[in-house]
Amino acid sequence: MRLTLRQRASWAAHVFKAVTQQHHRALVPLFAPLIPSEAVVLDVGAHAGQFAKLFAGLAPRGHIYAFEPSAYARSVLGPALAAGGRGRVEVVPMGLSDRAGDQVLHTPVKRRGGLGFGIAHLGEDEGRGGEGGGPAGPLSTVDQTIALTTLDAFAQARGLERLDLIKLDIEGWELRALAGGERTLRRFGPALYVEVDDAMLARAGDSAGGLFAWLSELGYVARRAPDLTPAPHWLGAGDYLFQRGGA
């Protein structure tokens, strides 16, 4: 991926922050009961590695699979993990979906020229507010063809014998990723920490209601993070913890 001078400077800042900072510490009490020392965790949409680093610290004898299909994001993720000595984290340069194949990942270019790699997404590029967006949407996008696999195929290929937690934050592709892992979800019943935003799910032709209904059929019960308020249905955009039987 070729970067402009502005984007190179932004990349250096992203790497510095990823290496020197640890976000999400406030969520340790939520994750600690879900991640035993030998846990296997999937961080789907690993971005700059903040969750992956947190999970690795909670599972010193476990294994973290950090799924990140974006070449730019991986260029930030790699140094962040290396600096922390996170040998238990394996970066998987692919995305998850309901079927294997290739698809175009759109990375918005922010108004000042940097890349909004935290909101890179598949599906329709309709623009959104916040980083690089606004009423008129992003100025442009940098597009990259990425490889997709399914959770079921990955679990079989790696011979997984356990799966404790899956974290998904993939800008609207969450239900597609889960649908590609129905057999794995039924077998292991991992806890799911999922960003659920109806507007972003629409990019894939999905909805928050559809995601809740699909997981309910598998026996999952939702609570809204971080305060774990019971969520029998979608309560608005945000992060949700789904557990089999509400455990």
C-alpha positions as semicolon CSV with decimal commas, in nm:
position;residue;x (nm);y (nm);z (nm)
1;M;0,000;0,000;0,000
2;R;0,153;0,331;-0,110
3;L;0,123;0,612;0,142
4;T;0,144;0,989;0,095
5;L;0,383;1,189;0,312
6;R;0,091;1,288;0,534
7;Q;-0,018;0,926;0,566
8;R;0,335;0,816;0,657
9;A;0,343;1,071;0,938
10;S;0,001;0,951;1,053
11;W;0,125;0,590;1,040
12;A;0,417;0,675;1,267
13;A;0,177;0,831;1,516
14;H;-0,050;0,527;1,500
15;V;0,243;0,293;1,567
16;F;0,369;0,503;1,859
17;K;0,027;0,502;2,023
18;A;-0,026;0,130;1,961
19;V;0,313;0,043;2,113
20;T;0,302;0,273;2,415
21;Q;-0,063;0,261;2,516
22;Q;-0,296;-0,004;2,655
23;H;-0,662;0,076;2,611
24;H;-0,965;-0,109;2,754
25;R;-0,814;-0,176;3,098
26;A;-1,152;-0,091;3,248
27;L;-1,291;-0,403;3,078
28;V;-1,056;-0,645;3,259
29;P;-1,322;-0,727;3,525
30;L;-1,563;-0,818;3,244
31;F;-1,317;-1,035;3,049
32;A;-1,125;-1,199;3,334
33;P;-1,397;-1,455;3,420
34;L;-1,429;-1,543;3,050
35;I;-1,059;-1,588;2,972
36;P;-0,880;-1,854;3,180
37;S;-0,501;-1,875;3,163
38;E;-0,509;-2,135;2,882
39;A;-0,788;-1,972;2,683
40;V;-0,817;-1,962;2,307
41;V;-0,950;-1,625;2,193
42;L;-1,035;-1,483;1,851
43;D;-0,992;-1,107;1,811
44;V;-1,179;-1,041;1,487
45;G;-1,098;-0,693;1,364
46;A;-0,776;-0,665;1,565
47;H;-0,700;-0,312;1,441
48;A;-0,398;-0,177;1,638
49;G;-0,385;-0,468;1,881
50;Q;-0,523;-0,312;2,196
51;F;-0,769;-0,595;2,266
52;A;-0,520;-0,862;2,155
53;K;-0,263;-0,734;2,403
54;L;-0,523;-0,729;2,678
55;F;-0,637;-1,085;2,601
56;A;-0,278;-1,213;2,590
57;G;-0,217;-1,073;2,934
58;L;-0,520;-1,260;3,070
59;A;-0,424;-1,588;2,901
60;P;-0,049;-1,634;2,960
61;R;-0,067;-2,001;2,855
62;G;-0,333;-1,956;2,592
63;H;-0,342;-1,849;2,228
64;I;-0,488;-1,537;2,070
65;Y;-0,574;-1,531;1,700
66;A;-0,583;-1,170;1,578
67;F;-0,777;-1,148;1,251
68;E;-0,683;-0,836;1,056
69;P;-0,716;-0,828;0,676
70;S;-0,607;-0,465;0,633
71;A;-0,243;-0,431;0,527
72;Y;-0,226;-0,086;0,686
73;A;-0,370;-0,207;1,016
74;R;-0,128;-0,502;1,022
75;S;0,164;-0,262;0,974
76;V;0,057;-0,100;1,302
77;L;-0,048;-0,422;1,474
78;G;0,284;-0,601;1,421
79;P;0,505;-0,350;1,605
80;A;0,246;-0,317;1,883
81;L;0,253;-0,689;1,952
82;A;0,630;-0,723;1,911
83;A;0,701;-0,440;2,155
84;G;0,485;-0,606;2,417
85;G;0,646;-0,945;2,376
86;R;0,308;-1,091;2,290
87;G;0,429;-1,420;2,149
88;R;0,095;-1,580;2,228
89;V;-0,076;-1,366;1,965
90;E;-0,087;-1,495;1,607
91;V;-0,188;-1,246;1,340
92;V;-0,421;-1,395;1,079
93;P;-0,416;-1,176;0,762
94;M;-0,773;-1,259;0,663
95;G;-1,129;-1,158;0,737
96;L;-1,418;-1,376;0,849
97;S;-1,747;-1,406;0,660
98;D;-2,024;-1,654;0,582
99;R;-1,829;-1,785;0,283
100;A;-1,469;-1,791;0,167
101;G;-1,354;-1,569;-0,117
102;D;-1,220;-1,223;-0,194
103;Q;-1,383;-0,888;-0,129
104;V;-1,289;-0,521;-0,137
105;L;-1,209;-0,351;0,193
106;H;-1,272;0,025;0,194
107;T;-1,048;0,240;0,416
108;P;-1,173;0,601;0,441
109;V;-0,931;0,888;0,389
110;K;-0,981;1,151;0,658
111;R;-1,018;1,517;0,576
112;R;-0,655;1,591;0,667
113;G;-0,531;1,305;0,453
114;G;-0,467;1,031;0,708
115;L;-0,630;0,688;0,686
116;G;-0,930;0,609;0,904
117;F;-0,820;0,248;0,942
118;G;-1,038;0,201;1,249
119;I;-1,347;0,227;1,029
120;A;-1,229;0,024;0,729
121;H;-1,521;-0,187;0,613
122;L;-1,668;-0,428;0,363
123;G;-1,996;-0,375;0,185
124;E;-2,157;-0,057;0,060
125;D;-1,946;0,254;0,117
126;E;-2,219;0,501;0,204
127;G;-2,011;0,724;0,431
128;R;-2,065;0,780;0,802
129;G;-2,003;1,045;1,063
130;G;-1,706;1,066;1,293
131;E;-1,354;0,991;1,182
132;G;-1,325;1,110;0,826
133;G;-1,699;1,111;0,766
134;G;-1,974;1,363;0,826
135;P;-2,284;1,449;0,628
136;A;-2,090;1,431;0,303
137;G;-1,909;1,110;0,397
138;P;-1,535;1,056;0,361
139;L;-1,347;1,239;0,088
140;S;-1,236;0,911;-0,067
141;T;-1,132;0,558;0,021
142;V;-0,826;0,343;-0,026
143;D;-0,947;0,007;-0,150
144;Q;-0,777;-0,327;-0,100
145;T;-0,885;-0,675;-0,209
146;I;-0,872;-0,904;0,094
147;A;-0,913;-1,276;0,152
148;L;-1,206;-1,408;0,353
149;T;-1,251;-1,742;0,523
150;T;-1,515;-1,884;0,755
151;L;-1,487;-1,951;1,125
152;D;-1,582;-2,314;1,069
153;A;-1,309;-2,360;0,808
154;F;-1,052;-2,189;1,027
155;A;-1,141;-2,394;1,335
156;Q;-1,117;-2,716;1,136
157;A;-0,788;-2,620;0,967
158;R;-0,628;-2,530;1,301
159;G;-0,776;-2,825;1,484
160;L;-0,917;-2,611;1,762
161;E;-1,004;-2,809;2,072
162;R;-1,147;-2,516;2,265
163;L;-1,268;-2,163;2,201
164;D;-1,340;-1,939;2,499
165;L;-1,415;-1,595;2,356
166;I;-1,467;-1,421;2,024
167;K;-1,448;-1,043;2,004
168;L;-1,595;-0,894;1,684
169;D;-1,569;-0,533;1,574
170;I;-1,576;-0,537;1,194
171;E;-1,792;-0,242;1,099
172;G;-2,113;-0,421;1,006
173;W;-1,985;-0,763;0,899
174;E;-2,043;-0,921;1,240
175;L;-2,345;-1,136;1,152
176;R;-2,177;-1,263;0,834
177;A;-1,872;-1,367;1,037
178;L;-2,088;-1,543;1,296
179;A;-2,299;-1,717;1,031
180;G;-1,984;-1,873;0,888
181;G;-1,913;-2,032;1,224
182;E;-2,243;-2,188;1,328
183;R;-2,095;-2,534;1,370
184;T;-1,809;-2,396;1,580
185;L;-2,040;-2,187;1,795
186;R;-2,263;-2,487;1,862
187;R;-1,963;-2,704;1,948
188;F;-1,773;-2,470;2,183
189;G;-2,032;-2,211;2,292
190;P;-1,776;-1,931;2,330
191;A;-1,868;-1,599;2,486
192;L;-1,911;-1,330;2,221
193;Y;-1,817;-0,965;2,267
194;V;-1,972;-0,793;1,967
195;E;-2,015;-0,439;1,843
196;V;-2,376;-0,416;1,720
197;D;-2,472;-0,113;1,512
198;D;-2,783;-0,139;1,298
199;A;-2,667;0,124;1,049
200;M;-2,336;-0,052;0,989
201;L;-2,497;-0,397;0,967
202;A;-2,708;-0,260;0,683
203;R;-2,391;-0,252;0,472
204;A;-2,414;-0,631;0,457
205;G;-2,793;-0,633;0,420
206;D;-2,825;-0,737;0,786
207;S;-2,979;-0,579;1,095
208;A;-2,930;-0,567;1,470
209;G;-3,261;-0,744;1,519
210;G;-3,155;-1,018;1,283
211;L;-2,826;-1,066;1,468
212;F;-3,002;-1,093;1,804
213;A;-3,257;-1,338;1,663
214;W;-2,990;-1,556;1,501
215;L;-2,786;-1,583;1,819
216;S;-3,099;-1,647;2,024
217;E;-3,168;-1,954;1,813
218;L;-2,826;-2,084;1,920
219;G;-2,914;-2,030;2,287
220;Y;-2,728;-1,705;2,339
221;V;-2,848;-1,437;2,580
222;A;-2,727;-1,077;2,553
223;R;-2,618;-0,813;2,801
224;R;-2,506;-0,466;2,710
225;A;-2,146;-0,381;2,794
226;P;-1,982;-0,256;3,000
227;D;-2,241;-0,255;3,280
228;L;-2,393;-0,587;3,163
229;T;-2,750;-0,462;3,153
230;P;-2,981;-0,746;3,036
231;A;-3,061;-0,694;2,667
232;P;-3,345;-0,919;2,548
233;H;-3,334;-0,713;2,227
234;W;-3,111;-0,451;2,069
235;L;-3,085;-0,143;2,293
236;G;-2,895;0,081;2,055
237;A;-2,550;0,094;1,901
238;G;-2,272;-0,033;2,122
239;D;-2,094;-0,342;2,253
240;Y;-2,281;-0,648;2,376
241;L;-2,174;-0,960;2,558
242;F;-2,353;-1,275;2,439
243;Q;-2,327;-1,596;2,642
244;R;-2,485;-1,935;2,589
245;G;-2,775;-1,963;2,830
246;G;-2,680;-1,628;2,985
247;A;-2,401;-1,791;3,191
